[in-house]
Amino acid sequence: MDSFDKEEASDIVNKYEETLKYLRTLLLKKDEEIQTLRSQLDKFQSVFIPGYIRSGSGRRKHRAYGISAEPHSLQTIEELISTRFPDHPKSERSKEMIKQAILDNDFMKNLEPVQIQEITDCMYPVEYAQDSFIIKEAEVGSVMFVMEEGKVDVTKEGKFLCSVKPGQVFGELAILYNCTRTATVKAVMDCRLWAIERQCFQTIMMRTGLVRQTEHTYFLKSVPTFRNLNEETIFKIADVLEEMTYNMGDYIIRQGAHGDTFFIISKGTVRVDYNLIRMKSYF
């Protein structure tokens, strides 16, 4: 290894150590917030009826849930970042089929490209013979499937609901929301599927979330506009940043339109008033 390689390796190690130090600090802050919220929750539970929150008009307002990663109470941040699951070989056709199945799924279509890529890489092949049960209603679920070949029927309480054909996801609710299976899935012909375990899925969600927040935080600290903001404010801004993609020729901002959003260029170039501004990728 020449001197250049050693210097480059040293820089990578230093950056990794800085990231771990920052994540430890962030974890401590989050733990303090959780303890405070738990204390407040205990107080509110003694006053409010559990199960719903009332709005000002008195109507029932259920909490809305999206895709989220559950906390890993026994897993350190270092382990979370370093954990890698084995990649299972797939043809390009199978990879594209899995990605498209995820994008077509209402519960998963808003995942980030890097998350979809990791999920695709980690899915492993499974096969079920005709008339075998892949999922049974009311059982604890821990696996999500993407159908590649075959056909399955979905029933609930003995009543037929639908059929699942190649290129579709099923079983995702159990790994997203930690619930029991809400229906039974039975193979009506020999099936070839791709599967992913709940632990693998949730680890991918948490790791990509932490890495993304770290990247956003480092970037925000380098922007002159935000340099005088305190750490807590920068953390909050980093938490709510959303990645958006525009194709060449798309308008991001139009003159005269009402503006309520600011943008940070991650990749690509933009043209402002006919002057081409080249921006390097920060992430």
CSV table of C-alpha atoms in Angstrom, one decimal:
chain,number,residue,atom,x,y,z
A,1,MET,CA,0.0,0.0,0.0
A,2,ASP,CA,1.6,3.3,-1.1
A,3,SER,CA,1.5,6.5,1.0
A,4,PHE,CA,-1.5,7.8,-1.0
A,5,ASP,CA,-3.5,4.7,-0.1
A,6,LYS,CA,-2.6,5.0,3.5
A,7,GLU,CA,-3.6,8.6,3.7
A,8,GLU,CA,-6.9,7.8,2.0
A,9,ALA,CA,-7.6,4.9,4.3
A,10,SER,CA,-6.8,7.1,7.3
A,11,ASP,CA,-9.2,9.7,6.1
A,12,ILE,CA,-11.9,7.1,5.8
A,13,VAL,CA,-11.3,5.8,9.3
A,14,ASN,CA,-11.3,9.3,10.7
A,15,LYS,CA,-14.6,10.1,9.0
A,16,TYR,CA,-16.1,6.9,10.2
A,17,GLU,CA,-15.0,7.6,13.8
A,18,GLU,CA,-16.5,11.1,13.5
A,19,THR,CA,-19.8,9.7,12.3
A,20,LEU,CA,-19.9,7.2,15.2
A,21,LYS,CA,-19.2,10.0,17.7
A,22,TYR,CA,-22.0,12.1,16.2
A,23,LEU,CA,-24.4,9.2,16.2
A,24,ARG,CA,-23.6,8.4,19.9
A,25,THR,CA,-24.4,12.0,20.7
A,26,LEU,CA,-27.6,11.9,18.7
A,27,LEU,CA,-28.6,8.6,20.4
A,28,LEU,CA,-28.2,10.2,23.8
A,29,LYS,CA,-30.4,13.1,22.8
A,30,LYS,CA,-33.0,10.8,21.4
A,31,ASP,CA,-33.0,8.7,24.6
A,32,GLU,CA,-33.5,11.9,26.7
A,33,GLU,CA,-36.4,12.9,24.4
A,34,ILE,CA,-38.0,9.4,24.7
A,35,GLN,CA,-37.8,9.5,28.5
A,36,THR,CA,-39.4,13.0,28.6
A,37,LEU,CA,-42.2,11.9,26.2
A,38,ARG,CA,-42.8,8.7,28.2
A,39,SER,CA,-43.2,10.8,31.3
A,40,GLN,CA,-45.7,13.1,29.6
A,41,LEU,CA,-47.5,10.1,28.1
A,42,ASP,CA,-48.0,8.5,31.6
A,43,LYS,CA,-49.6,11.8,32.7
A,44,PHE,CA,-51.9,12.0,29.7
A,45,GLN,CA,-53.0,8.3,29.9
A,46,SER,CA,-54.4,9.0,33.3
A,47,VAL,CA,-56.7,11.7,31.8
A,48,PHE,CA,-57.5,10.7,28.2
A,49,ILE,CA,-59.3,7.5,27.0
A,50,PRO,CA,-56.7,5.4,25.2
A,51,GLY,CA,-57.1,4.4,21.6
A,52,TYR,CA,-57.8,7.8,20.0
A,53,ILE,CA,-57.1,11.5,20.1
A,54,ARG,CA,-59.8,14.0,19.7
A,55,SER,CA,-59.5,17.1,17.5
A,56,GLY,CA,-60.8,20.5,18.3
A,57,SER,CA,-64.2,19.6,16.7
A,58,GLY,CA,-64.5,16.6,18.9
A,59,ARG,CA,-64.4,14.1,16.1
A,60,ARG,CA,-62.2,11.0,16.4
A,61,LYS,CA,-58.8,11.4,14.8
A,62,HIS,CA,-56.8,8.3,14.4
A,63,ARG,CA,-53.0,8.4,14.3
A,64,ALA,CA,-51.7,7.9,10.7
A,65,TYR,CA,-48.8,5.5,10.3
A,66,GLY,CA,-46.3,5.2,7.4
A,67,ILE,CA,-43.4,3.0,6.8
A,68,SER,CA,-41.0,3.3,9.7
A,69,ALA,CA,-38.2,1.3,11.2
A,70,GLU,CA,-38.7,0.0,14.8
A,71,PRO,CA,-36.1,0.7,17.4
A,72,HIS,CA,-33.5,-2.0,18.0
A,73,SER,CA,-33.3,-1.8,21.8
A,74,LEU,CA,-30.4,-4.3,22.0
A,75,GLN,CA,-28.5,-3.2,19.0
A,76,THR,CA,-25.9,-0.5,19.2
A,77,ILE,CA,-25.6,2.1,16.4
A,78,GLU,CA,-22.1,0.7,15.5
A,79,GLU,CA,-23.6,-2.7,15.0
A,80,LEU,CA,-26.5,-1.3,13.0
A,81,ILE,CA,-24.2,0.6,10.6
A,82,SER,CA,-21.8,-2.4,10.2
A,83,THR,CA,-24.5,-5.1,9.8
A,84,ARG,CA,-24.5,-6.5,6.3
A,85,PHE,CA,-26.8,-9.2,5.1
A,86,PRO,CA,-25.7,-11.6,2.3
A,87,ASP,CA,-26.6,-10.7,-1.2
A,88,HIS,CA,-28.3,-13.5,-3.1
A,89,PRO,CA,-27.5,-13.8,-6.8
A,90,LYS,CA,-30.3,-12.9,-9.3
A,91,SER,CA,-30.7,-12.3,-12.9
A,92,GLU,CA,-31.2,-8.7,-14.1
A,93,ARG,CA,-34.7,-9.7,-15.1
A,94,SER,CA,-35.4,-10.9,-11.5
A,95,LYS,CA,-33.9,-7.7,-10.0
A,96,GLU,CA,-36.0,-5.4,-12.2
A,97,MET,CA,-39.1,-7.5,-11.4
A,98,ILE,CA,-38.6,-7.2,-7.7
A,99,LYS,CA,-37.9,-3.4,-7.9
A,100,GLN,CA,-41.0,-2.8,-10.0
A,101,ALA,CA,-43.2,-5.0,-7.7
A,102,ILE,CA,-42.1,-2.8,-4.7
A,103,LEU,CA,-42.8,0.4,-6.7
A,104,ASP,CA,-46.2,-0.9,-7.6
A,105,ASN,CA,-47.1,-1.6,-3.9
A,106,ASP,CA,-49.1,1.0,-2.1
A,107,PHE,CA,-47.3,0.5,1.2
A,108,MET,CA,-43.8,0.5,-0.2
A,109,LYS,CA,-43.7,2.7,-3.3
A,110,ASN,CA,-42.3,5.7,-1.5
A,111,LEU,CA,-39.1,3.9,-0.3
A,112,GLU,CA,-35.9,5.5,-1.4
A,113,PRO,CA,-33.9,4.0,-4.3
A,114,VAL,CA,-31.1,2.9,-2.0
A,115,GLN,CA,-33.6,1.1,0.2
A,116,ILE,CA,-35.2,-0.6,-2.7
A,117,GLN,CA,-31.8,-1.7,-4.0
A,118,GLU,CA,-30.7,-3.2,-0.6
A,119,ILE,CA,-34.0,-5.0,-0.2
A,120,THR,CA,-33.7,-6.4,-3.7
A,121,ASP,CA,-30.1,-7.6,-3.1
A,122,CYS,CA,-31.1,-9.3,0.2
A,123,MET,CA,-34.1,-11.2,-1.0
A,124,TYR,CA,-33.6,-14.9,-1.2
A,125,PRO,CA,-35.4,-17.6,-3.4
A,126,VAL,CA,-38.0,-19.9,-1.9
A,127,GLU,CA,-40.3,-22.4,-3.6
A,128,TYR,CA,-43.8,-23.7,-2.6
A,129,ALA,CA,-45.5,-26.7,-4.2
A,130,GLN,CA,-49.1,-26.6,-5.4
A,131,ASP,CA,-51.7,-26.6,-2.5
A,132,SER,CA,-49.2,-25.7,0.2
A,133,PHE,CA,-49.8,-22.8,2.6
A,134,ILE,CA,-47.4,-19.9,2.3
A,135,ILE,CA,-49.1,-17.7,4.9
A,136,LYS,CA,-51.8,-18.6,7.5
A,137,GLU,CA,-54.2,-16.1,8.9
A,138,ALA,CA,-53.7,-15.0,12.5
A,139,GLU,CA,-50.1,-16.4,12.7
A,140,VAL,CA,-47.2,-14.1,13.5
A,141,GLY,CA,-45.6,-13.0,10.3
A,142,SER,CA,-41.9,-12.3,9.7
A,143,VAL,CA,-41.4,-12.7,5.9
A,144,MET,CA,-42.5,-10.6,2.9
A,145,PHE,CA,-42.6,-12.2,-0.6
A,146,VAL,CA,-42.4,-11.1,-4.2
A,147,MET,CA,-44.0,-13.6,-6.7
A,148,GLU,CA,-41.8,-14.5,-9.7
A,149,GLU,CA,-43.5,-17.6,-11.0
A,150,GLY,CA,-46.9,-19.2,-10.2
A,151,LYS,CA,-50.1,-18.1,-8.6
A,152,VAL,CA,-51.6,-17.9,-5.1
A,153,ASP,CA,-55.1,-17.4,-3.8
A,154,VAL,CA,-55.7,-15.0,-0.8
A,155,THR,CA,-58.6,-15.8,1.6
A,156,LYS,CA,-59.9,-14.3,4.8
A,157,GLU,CA,-62.1,-16.3,7.2
A,158,GLY,CA,-62.5,-18.9,4.4
A,159,LYS,CA,-63.7,-16.3,1.9
A,160,PHE,CA,-61.8,-15.7,-1.4
A,161,LEU,CA,-60.3,-12.2,-1.7
A,162,CYS,CA,-58.0,-12.2,-4.6
A,163,SER,CA,-55.2,-13.9,-6.5
A,164,VAL,CA,-51.6,-12.9,-6.6
A,165,LYS,CA,-49.7,-13.3,-9.8
A,166,PRO,CA,-46.0,-12.8,-10.8
A,167,GLY,CA,-44.6,-9.3,-10.2
A,168,GLN,CA,-46.6,-8.6,-7.0
A,169,VAL,CA,-45.7,-8.2,-3.4
A,170,PHE,CA,-47.6,-9.9,-0.5
A,171,GLY,CA,-47.1,-10.4,3.2
A,172,GLU,CA,-45.7,-6.9,3.6
A,173,LEU,CA,-48.0,-5.7,6.4
A,174,ALA,CA,-46.5,-8.1,9.0
A,175,ILE,CA,-43.0,-6.8,8.5
A,176,LEU,CA,-44.1,-3.1,8.2
A,177,TYR,CA,-46.4,-3.0,11.3
A,178,ASN,CA,-45.5,-6.0,13.4
A,179,CYS,CA,-49.0,-7.5,13.2
A,180,THR,CA,-50.3,-11.0,12.8
A,181,ARG,CA,-51.2,-12.2,9.3
A,182,THR,CA,-54.5,-10.8,8.2
A,183,ALA,CA,-55.3,-13.4,5.6
A,184,THR,CA,-54.3,-16.9,4.3
A,185,VAL,CA,-52.2,-17.3,1.2
A,186,LYS,CA,-52.2,-20.7,-0.6
A,187,ALA,CA,-50.3,-21.8,-3.7
A,188,VAL,CA,-52.7,-22.9,-6.5
A,189,MET,CA,-49.8,-24.1,-8.6
A,190,ASP,CA,-46.0,-24.5,-8.0
A,191,CYS,CA,-44.6,-21.1,-7.1
A,192,ARG,CA,-41.2,-19.5,-7.1
A,193,LEU,CA,-40.9,-16.5,-4.8
A,194,TRP,CA,-38.3,-14.1,-3.5
A,195,ALA,CA,-38.4,-13.4,0.3
A,196,ILE,CA,-37.0,-11.1,2.9
A,197,GLU,CA,-37.0,-11.5,6.7
A,198,ARG,CA,-38.4,-8.8,9.0
A,199,GLN,CA,-35.1,-8.3,10.8
A,200,CYS,CA,-33.3,-7.7,7.6
A,201,PHE,CA,-36.0,-5.3,6.3
A,202,GLN,CA,-36.1,-3.3,9.5
A,203,THR,CA,-32.3,-3.1,9.8
A,204,ILE,CA,-32.1,-1.7,6.2
A,205,MET,CA,-34.8,0.9,7.1
A,206,MET,CA,-33.0,2.1,10.3
A,207,ARG,CA,-29.5,2.1,8.8
A,208,THR,CA,-30.4,4.0,5.7
A,209,GLY,CA,-32.3,6.5,7.9
A,210,LEU,CA,-29.3,7.1,10.2
A,211,VAL,CA,-26.9,7.4,7.3
A,212,ARG,CA,-29.2,9.8,5.5
A,213,GLN,CA,-29.7,12.0,8.6
A,214,THR,CA,-25.9,12.0,9.2
A,215,GLU,CA,-25.3,13.1,5.6
A,216,HIS,CA,-27.9,15.8,5.8
A,217,THR,CA,-26.6,17.1,9.1
A,218,TYR,CA,-23.0,17.4,7.8
A,219,PHE,CA,-24.2,19.1,4.7
A,220,LEU,CA,-26.4,21.6,6.6
A,221,LYS,CA,-23.5,22.6,8.8
A,222,SER,CA,-21.5,23.5,5.6
A,223,VAL,CA,-24.2,25.8,4.3
A,224,PRO,CA,-23.5,29.5,5.3
A,225,THR,CA,-27.2,30.2,6.0
A,226,PHE,CA,-27.3,27.5,8.7
A,227,ARG,CA,-23.9,27.9,10.3
A,228,ASN,CA,-25.2,29.9,13.3
A,229,LEU,CA,-28.0,27.5,14.0
A,230,ASN,CA,-27.7,25.3,17.1
A,231,GLU,CA,-27.3,21.6,16.9
A,232,GLU,CA,-30.9,20.8,17.9
A,233,THR,CA,-32.3,23.0,15.1
A,234,ILE,CA,-30.0,21.4,12.5
A,235,PHE,CA,-31.0,17.9,13.6
A,236,LYS,CA,-34.7,18.8,13.2
A,237,ILE,CA,-34.1,20.2,9.7
A,238,ALA,CA,-32.1,17.1,8.8
A,239,ASP,CA,-35.0,15.0,10.0
A,240,VAL,CA,-37.6,16.5,7.7
A,241,LEU,CA,-35.5,16.8,4.5
A,242,GLU,CA,-37.1,14.8,1.7
A,243,GLU,CA,-35.4,13.6,-1.4
A,244,MET,CA,-37.1,14.6,-4.7
A,245,THR,CA,-36.0,13.7,-8.2
A,246,TYR,CA,-36.5,15.9,-11.3
A,247,ASN,CA,-35.8,14.8,-14.9
A,248,MET,CA,-34.0,17.0,-17.4
A,249,GLY,CA,-36.3,19.8,-18.5
A,250,ASP,CA,-38.6,19.7,-15.5
A,251,TYR,CA,-39.3,23.0,-13.7
A,252,ILE,CA,-38.4,23.0,-10.1
A,253,ILE,CA,-39.4,26.6,-9.4
A,254,ARG,CA,-41.5,29.0,-11.5
A,255,GLN,CA,-41.2,32.7,-11.3
A,256,GLY,CA,-44.3,34.2,-9.7
A,257,ALA,CA,-45.5,31.0,-8.1
A,258,HIS,CA,-46.1,30.9,-4.4
A,259,GLY,CA,-43.0,29.5,-2.6
A,260,ASP,CA,-43.1,27.4,0.6
A,261,THR,CA,-40.1,25.1,-0.1
A,262,PHE,CA,-36.4,25.5,-0.3
A,263,PHE,CA,-34.1,23.0,-2.2
A,264,ILE,CA,-30.6,21.7,-1.7
A,265,ILE,CA,-29.1,20.2,-4.8
A,266,SER,CA,-27.7,16.7,-4.2
A,267,LYS,CA,-26.9,15.7,-7.8
A,268,GLY,CA,-27.2,17.3,-11.1
A,269,THR,CA,-27.3,20.9,-12.5
A,270,VAL,CA,-30.0,23.6,-12.6
A,271,ARG,CA,-30.5,26.6,-14.9
A,272,VAL,CA,-31.5,29.9,-13.2
A,273,ASP,CA,-32.3,32.9,-15.5
A,274,TYR,CA,-30.5,31.1,-18.4
A,275,ASN,CA,-27.3,31.0,-16.4
A,276,LEU,CA,-26.1,27.4,-16.0
A,277,ILE,CA,-25.0,26.8,-12.4
A,278,ARG,CA,-23.0,23.6,-11.9
A,279,MET,CA,-23.3,22.0,-8.5
A,280,LYS,CA,-21.2,19.1,-7.2
A,281,SER,CA,-22.9,16.2,-5.4
A,282,TYR,CA,-22.7,16.6,-1.7
A,283,PHE,CA,-24.0,13.1,-0.8
